[in-house]
Tab-separated table of C-alpha atoms in Angstrom:
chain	number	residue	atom	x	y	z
X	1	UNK	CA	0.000	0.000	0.000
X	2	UNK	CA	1.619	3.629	-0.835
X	3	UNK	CA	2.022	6.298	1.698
X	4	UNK	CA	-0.899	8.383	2.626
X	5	UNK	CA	0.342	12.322	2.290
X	6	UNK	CA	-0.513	12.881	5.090
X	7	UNK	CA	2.817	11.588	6.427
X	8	UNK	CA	4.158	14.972	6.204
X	9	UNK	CA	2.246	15.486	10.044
X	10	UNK	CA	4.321	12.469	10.648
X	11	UNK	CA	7.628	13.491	9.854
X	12	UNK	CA	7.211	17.291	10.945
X	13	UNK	CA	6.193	15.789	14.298
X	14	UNK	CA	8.924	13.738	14.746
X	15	UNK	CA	11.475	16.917	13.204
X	16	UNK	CA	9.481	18.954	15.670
X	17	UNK	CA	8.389	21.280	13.228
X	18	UNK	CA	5.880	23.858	14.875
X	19	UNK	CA	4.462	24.774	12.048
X	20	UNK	CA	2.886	21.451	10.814
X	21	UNK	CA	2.369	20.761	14.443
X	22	UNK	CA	-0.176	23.320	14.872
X	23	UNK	CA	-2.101	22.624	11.820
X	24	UNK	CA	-2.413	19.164	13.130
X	25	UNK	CA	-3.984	21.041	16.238
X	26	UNK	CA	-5.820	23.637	14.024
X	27	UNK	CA	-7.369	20.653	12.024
X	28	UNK	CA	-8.151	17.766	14.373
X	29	UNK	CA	-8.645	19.493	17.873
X	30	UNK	CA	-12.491	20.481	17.217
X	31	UNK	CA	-13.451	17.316	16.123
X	32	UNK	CA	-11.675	15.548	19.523
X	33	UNK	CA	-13.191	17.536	21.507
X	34	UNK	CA	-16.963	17.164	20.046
X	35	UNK	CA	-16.769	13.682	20.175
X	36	UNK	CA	-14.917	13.798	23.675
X	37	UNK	CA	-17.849	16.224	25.064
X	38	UNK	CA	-20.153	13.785	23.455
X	39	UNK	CA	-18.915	10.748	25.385
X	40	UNK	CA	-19.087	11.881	28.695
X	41	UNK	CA	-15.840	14.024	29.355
X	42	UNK	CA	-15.091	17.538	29.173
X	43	UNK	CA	-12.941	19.683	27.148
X	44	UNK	CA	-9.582	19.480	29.661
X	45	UNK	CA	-10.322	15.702	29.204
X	46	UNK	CA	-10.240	16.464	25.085
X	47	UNK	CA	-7.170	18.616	25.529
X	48	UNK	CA	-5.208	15.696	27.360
X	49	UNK	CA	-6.496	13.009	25.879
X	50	UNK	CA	-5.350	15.274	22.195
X	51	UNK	CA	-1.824	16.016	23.946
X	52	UNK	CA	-1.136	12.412	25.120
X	53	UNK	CA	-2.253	10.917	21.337
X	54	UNK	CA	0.335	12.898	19.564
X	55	UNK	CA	3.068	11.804	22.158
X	56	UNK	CA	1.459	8.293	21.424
X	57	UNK	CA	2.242	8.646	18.022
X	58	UNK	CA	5.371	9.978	18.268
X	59	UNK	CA	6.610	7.381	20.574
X	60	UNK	CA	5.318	4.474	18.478
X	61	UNK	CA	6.195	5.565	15.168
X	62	UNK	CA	9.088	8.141	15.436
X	63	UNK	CA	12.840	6.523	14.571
X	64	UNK	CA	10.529	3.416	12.903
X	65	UNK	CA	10.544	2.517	9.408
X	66	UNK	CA	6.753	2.669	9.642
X	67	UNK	CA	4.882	3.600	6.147
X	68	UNK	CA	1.699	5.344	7.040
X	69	UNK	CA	-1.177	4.445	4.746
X	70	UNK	CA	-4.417	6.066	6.267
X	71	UNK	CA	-4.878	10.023	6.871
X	72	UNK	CA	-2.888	11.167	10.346
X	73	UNK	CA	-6.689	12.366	11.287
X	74	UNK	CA	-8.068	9.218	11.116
X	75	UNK	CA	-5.047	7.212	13.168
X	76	UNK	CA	-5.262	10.370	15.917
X	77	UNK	CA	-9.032	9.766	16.036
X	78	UNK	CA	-8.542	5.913	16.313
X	79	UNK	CA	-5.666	6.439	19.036
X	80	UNK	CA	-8.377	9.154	21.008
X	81	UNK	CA	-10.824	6.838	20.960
X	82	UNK	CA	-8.655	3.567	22.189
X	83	UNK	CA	-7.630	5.956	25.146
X	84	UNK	CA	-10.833	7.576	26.282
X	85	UNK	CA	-12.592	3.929	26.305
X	86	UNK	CA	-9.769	2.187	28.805
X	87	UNK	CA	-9.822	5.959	30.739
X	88	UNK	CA	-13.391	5.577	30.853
X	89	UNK	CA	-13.698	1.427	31.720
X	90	UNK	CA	-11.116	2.525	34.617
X	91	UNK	CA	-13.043	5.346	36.302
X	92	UNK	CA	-16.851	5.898	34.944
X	93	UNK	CA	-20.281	3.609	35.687
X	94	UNK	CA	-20.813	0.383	34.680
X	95	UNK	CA	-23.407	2.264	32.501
X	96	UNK	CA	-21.294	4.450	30.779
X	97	UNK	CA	-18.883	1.894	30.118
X	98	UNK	CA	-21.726	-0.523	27.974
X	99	UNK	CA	-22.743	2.997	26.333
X	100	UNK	CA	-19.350	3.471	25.179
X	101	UNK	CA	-18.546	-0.329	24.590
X	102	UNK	CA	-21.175	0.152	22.533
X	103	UNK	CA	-20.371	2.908	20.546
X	104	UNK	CA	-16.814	1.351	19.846
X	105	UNK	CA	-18.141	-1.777	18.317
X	106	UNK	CA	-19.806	0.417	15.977
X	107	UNK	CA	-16.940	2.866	15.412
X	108	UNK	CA	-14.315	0.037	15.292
X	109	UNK	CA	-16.052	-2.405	13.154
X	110	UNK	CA	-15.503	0.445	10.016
X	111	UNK	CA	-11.783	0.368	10.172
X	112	UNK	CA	-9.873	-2.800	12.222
X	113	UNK	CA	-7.040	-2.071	11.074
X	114	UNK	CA	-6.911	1.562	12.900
X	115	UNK	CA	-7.728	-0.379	15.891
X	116	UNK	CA	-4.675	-2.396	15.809
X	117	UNK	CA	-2.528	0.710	15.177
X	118	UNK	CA	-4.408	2.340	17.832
X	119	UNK	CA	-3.930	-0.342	20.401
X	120	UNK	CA	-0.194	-0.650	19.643
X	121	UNK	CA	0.369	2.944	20.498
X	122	UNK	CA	-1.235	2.534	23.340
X	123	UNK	CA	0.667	-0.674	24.237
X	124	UNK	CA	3.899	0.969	23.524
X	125	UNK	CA	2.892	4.249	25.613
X	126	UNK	CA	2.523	2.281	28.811
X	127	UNK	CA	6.147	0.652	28.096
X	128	UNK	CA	7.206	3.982	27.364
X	129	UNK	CA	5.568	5.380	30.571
X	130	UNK	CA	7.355	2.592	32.996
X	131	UNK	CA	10.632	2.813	31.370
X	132	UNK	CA	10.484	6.406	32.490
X	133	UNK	CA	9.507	5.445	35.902
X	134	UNK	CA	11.988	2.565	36.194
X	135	UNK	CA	14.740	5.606	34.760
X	136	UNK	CA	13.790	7.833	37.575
X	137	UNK	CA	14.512	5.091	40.205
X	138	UNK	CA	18.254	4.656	39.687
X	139	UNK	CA	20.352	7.314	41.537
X	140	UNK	CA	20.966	10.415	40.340
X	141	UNK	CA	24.750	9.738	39.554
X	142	UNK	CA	23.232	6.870	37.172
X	143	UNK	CA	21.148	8.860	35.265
X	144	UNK	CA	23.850	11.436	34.327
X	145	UNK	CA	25.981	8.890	33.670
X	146	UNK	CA	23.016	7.352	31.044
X	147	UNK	CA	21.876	10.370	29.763
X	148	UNK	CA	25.290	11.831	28.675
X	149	UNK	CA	27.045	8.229	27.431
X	150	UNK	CA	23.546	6.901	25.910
X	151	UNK	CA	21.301	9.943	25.267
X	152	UNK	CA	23.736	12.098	23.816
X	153	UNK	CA	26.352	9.890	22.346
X	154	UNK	CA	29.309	11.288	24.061
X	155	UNK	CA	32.389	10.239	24.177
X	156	UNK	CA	33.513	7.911	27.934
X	157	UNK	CA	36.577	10.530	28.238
X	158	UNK	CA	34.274	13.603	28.312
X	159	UNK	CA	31.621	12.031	30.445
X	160	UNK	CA	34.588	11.309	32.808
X	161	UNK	CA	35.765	14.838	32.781
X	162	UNK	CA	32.376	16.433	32.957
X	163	UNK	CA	31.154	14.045	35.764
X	164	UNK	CA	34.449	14.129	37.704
X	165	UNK	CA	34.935	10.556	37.145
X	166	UNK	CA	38.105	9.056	37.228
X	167	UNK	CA	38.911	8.209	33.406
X	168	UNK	CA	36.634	6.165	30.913
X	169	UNK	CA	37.206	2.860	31.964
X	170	UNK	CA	35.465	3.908	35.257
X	171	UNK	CA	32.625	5.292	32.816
X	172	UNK	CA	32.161	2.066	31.127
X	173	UNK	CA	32.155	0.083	34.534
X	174	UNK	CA	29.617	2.491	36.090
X	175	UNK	CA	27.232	2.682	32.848
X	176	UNK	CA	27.398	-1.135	32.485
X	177	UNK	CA	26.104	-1.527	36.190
X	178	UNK	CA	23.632	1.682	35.686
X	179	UNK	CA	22.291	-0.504	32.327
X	180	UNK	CA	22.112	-3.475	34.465
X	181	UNK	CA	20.285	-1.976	37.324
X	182	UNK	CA	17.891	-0.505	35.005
X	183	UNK	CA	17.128	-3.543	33.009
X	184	UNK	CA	16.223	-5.434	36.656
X	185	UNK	CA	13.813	-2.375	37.539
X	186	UNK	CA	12.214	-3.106	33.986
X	187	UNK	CA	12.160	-6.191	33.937
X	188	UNK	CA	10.325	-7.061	37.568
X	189	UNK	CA	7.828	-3.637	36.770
X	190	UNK	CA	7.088	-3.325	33.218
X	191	UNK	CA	6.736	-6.845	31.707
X	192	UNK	CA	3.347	-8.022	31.505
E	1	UNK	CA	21.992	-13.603	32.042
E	2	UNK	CA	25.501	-14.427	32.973
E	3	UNK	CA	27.676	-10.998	34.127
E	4	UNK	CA	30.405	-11.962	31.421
E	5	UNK	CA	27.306	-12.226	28.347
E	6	UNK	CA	25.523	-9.193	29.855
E	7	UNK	CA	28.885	-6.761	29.364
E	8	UNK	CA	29.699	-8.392	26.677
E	9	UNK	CA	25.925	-6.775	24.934
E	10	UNK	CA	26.425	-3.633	26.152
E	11	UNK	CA	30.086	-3.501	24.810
E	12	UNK	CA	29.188	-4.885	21.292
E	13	UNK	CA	26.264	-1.763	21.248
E	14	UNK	CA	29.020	0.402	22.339
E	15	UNK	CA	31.709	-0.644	19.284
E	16	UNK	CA	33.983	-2.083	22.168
E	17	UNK	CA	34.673	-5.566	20.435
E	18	UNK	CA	37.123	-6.364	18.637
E	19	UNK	CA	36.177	-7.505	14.374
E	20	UNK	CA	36.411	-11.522	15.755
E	21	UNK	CA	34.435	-10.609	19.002
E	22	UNK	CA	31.576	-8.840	16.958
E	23	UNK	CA	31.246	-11.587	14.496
E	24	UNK	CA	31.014	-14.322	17.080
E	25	UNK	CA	28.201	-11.856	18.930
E	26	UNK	CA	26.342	-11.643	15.722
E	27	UNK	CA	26.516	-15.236	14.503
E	28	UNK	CA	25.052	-16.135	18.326
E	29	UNK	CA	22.276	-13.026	17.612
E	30	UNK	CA	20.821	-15.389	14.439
E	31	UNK	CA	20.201	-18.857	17.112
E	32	UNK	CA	19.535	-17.725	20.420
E	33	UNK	CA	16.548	-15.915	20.806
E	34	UNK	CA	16.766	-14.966	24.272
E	35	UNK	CA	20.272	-13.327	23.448
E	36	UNK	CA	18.501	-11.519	20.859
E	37	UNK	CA	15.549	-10.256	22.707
E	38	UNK	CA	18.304	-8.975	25.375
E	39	UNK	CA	20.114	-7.069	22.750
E	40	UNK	CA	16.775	-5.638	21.592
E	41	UNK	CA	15.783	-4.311	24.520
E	42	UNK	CA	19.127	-2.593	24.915
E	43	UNK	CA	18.768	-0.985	22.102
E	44	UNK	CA	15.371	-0.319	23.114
E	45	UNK	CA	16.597	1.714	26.029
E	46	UNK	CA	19.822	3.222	23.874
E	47	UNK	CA	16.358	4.895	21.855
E	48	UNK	CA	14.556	6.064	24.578
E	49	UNK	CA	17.710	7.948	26.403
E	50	UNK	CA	18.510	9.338	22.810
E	51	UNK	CA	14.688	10.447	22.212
E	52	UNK	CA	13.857	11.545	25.484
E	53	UNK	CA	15.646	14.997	26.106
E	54	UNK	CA	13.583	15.889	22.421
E	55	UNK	CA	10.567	14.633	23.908
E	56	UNK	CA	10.491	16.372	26.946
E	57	UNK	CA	10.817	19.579	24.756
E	58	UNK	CA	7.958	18.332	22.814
E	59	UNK	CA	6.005	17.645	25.378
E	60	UNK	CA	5.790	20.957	26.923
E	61	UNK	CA	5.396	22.695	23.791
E	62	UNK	CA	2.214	20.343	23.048
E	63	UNK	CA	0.865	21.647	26.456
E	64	UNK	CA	1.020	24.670	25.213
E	65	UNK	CA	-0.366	24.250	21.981
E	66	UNK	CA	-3.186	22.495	23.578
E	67	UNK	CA	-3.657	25.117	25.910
E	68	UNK	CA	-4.112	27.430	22.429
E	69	UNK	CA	-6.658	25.654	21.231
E	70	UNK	CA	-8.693	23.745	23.818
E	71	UNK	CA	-8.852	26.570	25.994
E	72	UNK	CA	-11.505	28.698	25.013
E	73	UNK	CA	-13.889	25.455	25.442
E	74	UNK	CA	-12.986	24.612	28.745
E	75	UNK	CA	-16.073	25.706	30.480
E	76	UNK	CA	-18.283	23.686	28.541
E	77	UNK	CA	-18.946	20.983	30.527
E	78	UNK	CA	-20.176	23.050	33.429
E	79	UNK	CA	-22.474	25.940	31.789
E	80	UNK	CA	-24.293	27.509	34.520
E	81	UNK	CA	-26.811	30.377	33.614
E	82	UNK	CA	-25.877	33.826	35.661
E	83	UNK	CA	-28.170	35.608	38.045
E	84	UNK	CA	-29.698	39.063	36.615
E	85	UNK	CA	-27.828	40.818	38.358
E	86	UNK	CA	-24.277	40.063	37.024
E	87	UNK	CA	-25.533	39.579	33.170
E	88	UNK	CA	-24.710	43.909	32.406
E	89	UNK	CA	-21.271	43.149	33.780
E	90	UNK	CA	-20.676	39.836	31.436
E	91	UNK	CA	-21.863	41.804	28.640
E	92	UNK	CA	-19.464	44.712	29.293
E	93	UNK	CA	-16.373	41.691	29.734
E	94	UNK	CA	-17.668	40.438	26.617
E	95	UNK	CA	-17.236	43.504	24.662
E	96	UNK	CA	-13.692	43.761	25.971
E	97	UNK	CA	-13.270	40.664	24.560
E	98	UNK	CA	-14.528	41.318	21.037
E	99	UNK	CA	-12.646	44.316	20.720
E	100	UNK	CA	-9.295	43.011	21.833
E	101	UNK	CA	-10.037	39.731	19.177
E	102	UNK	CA	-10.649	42.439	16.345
E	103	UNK	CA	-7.688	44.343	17.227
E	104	UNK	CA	-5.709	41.281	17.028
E	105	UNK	CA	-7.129	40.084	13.943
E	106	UNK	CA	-6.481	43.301	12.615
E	107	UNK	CA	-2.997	43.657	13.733
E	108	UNK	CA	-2.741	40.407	12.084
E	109	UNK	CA	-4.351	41.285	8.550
E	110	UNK	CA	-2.011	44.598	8.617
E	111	UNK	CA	1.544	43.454	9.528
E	112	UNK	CA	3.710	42.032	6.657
E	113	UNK	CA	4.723	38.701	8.642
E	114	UNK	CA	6.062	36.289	5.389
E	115	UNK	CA	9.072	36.137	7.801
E	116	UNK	CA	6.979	34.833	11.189
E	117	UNK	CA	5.285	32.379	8.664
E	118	UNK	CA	8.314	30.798	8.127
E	119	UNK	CA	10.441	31.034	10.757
E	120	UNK	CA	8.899	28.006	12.837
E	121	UNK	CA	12.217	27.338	14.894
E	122	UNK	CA	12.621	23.454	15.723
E	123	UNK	CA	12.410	23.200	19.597
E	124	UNK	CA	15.856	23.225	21.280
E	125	UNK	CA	17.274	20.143	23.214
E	126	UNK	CA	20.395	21.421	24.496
E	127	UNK	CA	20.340	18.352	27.820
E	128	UNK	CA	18.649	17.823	30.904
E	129	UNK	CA	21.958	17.809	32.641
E	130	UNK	CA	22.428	21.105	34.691
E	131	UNK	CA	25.140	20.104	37.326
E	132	UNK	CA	28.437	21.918	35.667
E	133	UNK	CA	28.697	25.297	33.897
E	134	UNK	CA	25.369	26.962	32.303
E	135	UNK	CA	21.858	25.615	33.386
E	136	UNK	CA	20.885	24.298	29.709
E	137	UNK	CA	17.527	23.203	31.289
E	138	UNK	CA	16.748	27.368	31.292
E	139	UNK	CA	18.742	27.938	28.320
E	140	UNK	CA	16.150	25.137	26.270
E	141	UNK	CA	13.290	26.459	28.439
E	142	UNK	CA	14.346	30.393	27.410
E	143	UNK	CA	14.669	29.667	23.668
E	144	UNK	CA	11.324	27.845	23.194
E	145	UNK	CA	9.453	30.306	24.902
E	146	UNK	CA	10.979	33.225	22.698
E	147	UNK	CA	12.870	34.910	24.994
E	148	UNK	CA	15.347	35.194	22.729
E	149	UNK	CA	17.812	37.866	24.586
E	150	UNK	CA	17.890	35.137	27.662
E	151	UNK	CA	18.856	31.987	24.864
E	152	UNK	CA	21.593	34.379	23.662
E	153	UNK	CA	23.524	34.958	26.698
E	154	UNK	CA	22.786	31.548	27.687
E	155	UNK	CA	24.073	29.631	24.482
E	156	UNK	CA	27.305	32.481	24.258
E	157	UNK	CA	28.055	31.021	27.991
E	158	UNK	CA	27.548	27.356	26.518
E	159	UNK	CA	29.780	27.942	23.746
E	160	UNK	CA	32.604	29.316	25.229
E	161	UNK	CA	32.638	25.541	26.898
E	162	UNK	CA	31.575	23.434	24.143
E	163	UNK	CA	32.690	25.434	21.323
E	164	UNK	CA	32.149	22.238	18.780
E	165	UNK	CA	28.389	21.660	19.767
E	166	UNK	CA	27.371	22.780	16.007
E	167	UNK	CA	23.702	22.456	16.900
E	168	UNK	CA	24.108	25.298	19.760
E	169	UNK	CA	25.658	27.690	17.217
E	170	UNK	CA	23.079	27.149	15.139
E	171	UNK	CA	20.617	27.952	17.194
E	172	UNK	CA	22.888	31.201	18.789
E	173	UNK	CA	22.154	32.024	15.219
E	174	UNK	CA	18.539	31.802	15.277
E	175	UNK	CA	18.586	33.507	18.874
E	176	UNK	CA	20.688	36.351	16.810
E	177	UNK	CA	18.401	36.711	14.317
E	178	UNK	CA	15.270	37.064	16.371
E	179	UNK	CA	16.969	39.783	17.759
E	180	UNK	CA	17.752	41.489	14.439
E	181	UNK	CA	21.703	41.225	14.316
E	182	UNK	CA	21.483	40.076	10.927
E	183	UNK	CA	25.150	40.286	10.070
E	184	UNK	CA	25.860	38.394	13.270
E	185	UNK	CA	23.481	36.100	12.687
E	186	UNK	CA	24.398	35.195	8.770
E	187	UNK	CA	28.300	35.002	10.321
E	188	UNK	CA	27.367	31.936	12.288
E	189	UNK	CA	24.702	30.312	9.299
E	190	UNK	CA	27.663	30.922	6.692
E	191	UNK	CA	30.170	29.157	8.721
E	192	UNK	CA	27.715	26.320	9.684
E	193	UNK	CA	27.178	25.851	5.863
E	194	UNK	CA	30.544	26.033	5.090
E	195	UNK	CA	31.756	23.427	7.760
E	196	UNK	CA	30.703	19.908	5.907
E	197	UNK	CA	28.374	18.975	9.132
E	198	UNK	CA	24.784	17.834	8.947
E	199	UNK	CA	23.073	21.508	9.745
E	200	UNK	CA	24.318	22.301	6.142
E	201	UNK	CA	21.240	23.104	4.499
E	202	UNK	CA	19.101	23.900	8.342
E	203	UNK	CA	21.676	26.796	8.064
E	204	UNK	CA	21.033	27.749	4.831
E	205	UNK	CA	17.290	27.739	4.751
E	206	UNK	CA	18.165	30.323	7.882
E	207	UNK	CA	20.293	32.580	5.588
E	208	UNK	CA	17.627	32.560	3.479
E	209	UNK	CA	15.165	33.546	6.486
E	210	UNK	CA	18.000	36.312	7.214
E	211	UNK	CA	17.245	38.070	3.929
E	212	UNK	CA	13.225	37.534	4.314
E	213	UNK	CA	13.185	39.212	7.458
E	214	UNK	CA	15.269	42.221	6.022
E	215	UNK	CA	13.099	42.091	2.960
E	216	UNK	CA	15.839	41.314	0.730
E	217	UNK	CA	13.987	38.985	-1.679
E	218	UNK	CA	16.550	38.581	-4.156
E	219	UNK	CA	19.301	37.434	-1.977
E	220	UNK	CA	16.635	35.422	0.264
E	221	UNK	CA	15.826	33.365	-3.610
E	222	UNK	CA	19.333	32.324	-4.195
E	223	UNK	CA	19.824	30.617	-0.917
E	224	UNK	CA	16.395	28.784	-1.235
E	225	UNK	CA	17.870	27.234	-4.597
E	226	UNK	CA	20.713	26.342	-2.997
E	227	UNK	CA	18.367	23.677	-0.855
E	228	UNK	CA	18.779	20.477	-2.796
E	229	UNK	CA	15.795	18.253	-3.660
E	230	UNK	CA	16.341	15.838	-1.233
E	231	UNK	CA	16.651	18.046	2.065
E	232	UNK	CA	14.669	17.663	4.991
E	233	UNK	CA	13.925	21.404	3.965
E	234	UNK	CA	13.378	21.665	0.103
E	235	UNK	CA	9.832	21.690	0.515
E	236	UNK	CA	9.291	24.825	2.530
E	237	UNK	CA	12.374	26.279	0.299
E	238	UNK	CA	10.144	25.517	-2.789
E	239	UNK	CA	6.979	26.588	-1.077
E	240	UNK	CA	8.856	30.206	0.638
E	241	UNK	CA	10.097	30.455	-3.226
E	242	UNK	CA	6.993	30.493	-4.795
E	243	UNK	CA	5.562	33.554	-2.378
E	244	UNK	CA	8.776	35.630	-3.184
């Protein structure tokens, strides 16, 4: 299937190109929010639900080789939807859950294939969420270490000399126990 | 996993091994699953500490953006009608607030902004780290809120420390131009260009913006053909081009 042309939202997302960024805002946000009010929540609950779909996207699909085939509206929408239904399941009435079960068979039936791209995103935003968690409970020496060999690429010698670290061997030692440390955390907390 | 396999994952990701060491790593990658699926989650977290100092930036401008355009609907869920009594006074505010949206639009209509339609400045993602020198957390945080004169000290005082960080200068440029020191600003955009790195073209699509801004079409048209087809930025060259 040939890419939709839409994947321009895609890539200026992931480039973090404001301008594109706020057209996706300009284009989709009414729609969200109608169907948000529609389905029991409010317009903050539209606005966060809208915020946390984009990150969704970028997350899933930013540094993949994905090919995007369907209108960016139409996977936002999907990955909205997929959202507000488990938000809803976890805090509204039994009532307003069938309601809205309801409604989703309908919705979903139109388009499964959305609904597997929606509930990858949303699979990949919780691992997302608890590697972030699991990062914030090594120790702060760990996380600088991390964030300046791993995030940013630098060299072990300048990590050592901006961290007041011995030389880079110690960098290596200390990174490969940070890693390790990290993975354990992950592994006992994130795997379903 | 045994200590000696786990090291040796994280030193094959980190181009430790030797050519014999690598190859034995990879022939083990295509049998043993469970070796692979430890190497993929590595790399896995390698993405998510590259990604996440962007994201964070990303993140907070969203918030913003959403702020922009949910925020006029927030009360929407919780209309209440007013008493009598306070209805003159809401009709007063809401004049205030039709006049100031008129002026705006108006102020909008009038003002000859090709160069604000264009210059939609990536976010900056200097680091999280703020333990030695400059706080980059307020240099990032200055910059993408458009306090431009703040993001220009700031990324001077970065420089002077990390004087090879090409993405800082480029940005110092942007900061520079913002702040109308054009010949400053095309200094740092030449020597970007002229340098071989990546930036190449980012700085000269900001030459280009350099020229815009002083309404200098002509020169503003050569640098946009300089932007080759494949760029990341040859379609807002071509697009900038065509309203010239």
């Amino acid at each position: 299937m040939s890419e939709h042309p839409d994947v321009r939202y895609l890539r200026a997302l992931c480039a973090g190109e404001r301008e594109l960024i706020e057209e996706i805002y300009r284009l989709h946000s009414g729609h969200i929010r109608q169907w948000v009010l529609r389905n029991n929540g409010d317009a903050e609950d539209a606005k966060d639900l809208f915020n946390e779909a984009i990150l969704a996207i970028y997350d899933q699909y930013c540094g993949s080789d994905f090919v995007l085939t369907r209108s960016f509206g139409a996977l936002l929408a999907a990955i909205c939807r997929n959202q507000w239904f488990s938000q809803l399941r976890k805090k509204n009435t039994e009532q307003q859950v069938r309601s809205a079960e309801a409604l989703r068979y309908t919705e979903e039936q139109e388009d499964a294939d959305l609904l597997v791209l929606a509930e990858e995103a949303q699979a990949q935003r919780r691992r997302r969420e608890c590697m972030e968690r699991t990062f914030q409970q090594l120790t702060e020496r760990c996380r600088e270490v991390l964030a300046l060999l791993d995030g940013r690429g630098m060299p072990g010698e300048e990590v050592a000399r901006q961290l007041g670290i011995s030389d880079r061997n110690a960098v290596y030692v200390r990174a490969h126990e940070c890693r390790r440390r990290w993975r354990q955390l992950f592994s006992n907390q994130c795997n379903p | 996993m045994k200590e000696e396999e786990d090291k040796l994952l994280d030193d094959y990701l980190a181009g430790l091994l030797s050519d014999e060491e690598r190859q034995a790593v990879e022939t083990r990658l295509q049998t043993d699953e469970a070796f692979a699926a430890e190497l993929a989650l590595r790399r896995e977290m390698q993405a998510f500490l590259r990604q996440r100092e962007r994201r964070t930036a990303l993140a907070a401008d969203l918030a913003r953006l959403g702020d922009a355009h949910f925020s006029t609907t927030r009360s929407e869920a919780g209309i209440r009608r007013l008493p009598l009594w306070r209805r003159p006074l809401m009709v007063a505010a809401a004049s205030v607030a039709v006049l100031a949206v008129v002026i705006t639009v108006l102020s909008l209509l009038l003002r000859p902004n090709l160069y604000e339609q264009y210059a939609q400045h990536p976010l900056l993602s200097l680091t999280e780290m703020s333990g030695q020198g400059p706080d980059l957390s307020r240099i990032e945080q200055d910059f993408n809120s458009g306090d431009y004169q703040a993001a220009e000290t700031g990324l001077e005082r970065y420089l002077t420390q990390h004087p090879e960080d090409q993405m800082a200068r480029l940005y110092l440029g942007i900061a520079l131009l913002e702040l109308d020191r054009y010949a400053e600003a095309a200094d740092l955009f030449t020597a970007i260009q002229g340098s071989g790195s990546d930036l190449a073209d980012t700085a000269v699509w900001y030459l280009a913006l350099t020229y815009v801004k002083q309404k200098d079409r002509e020169t503003a048209r050569r640098y946009l053909q300089q932007i080759p087809a494949g760029s990341e930025w040859y379609e807002k060259a071509q697009r900038l081009l065509a309203r010239l």
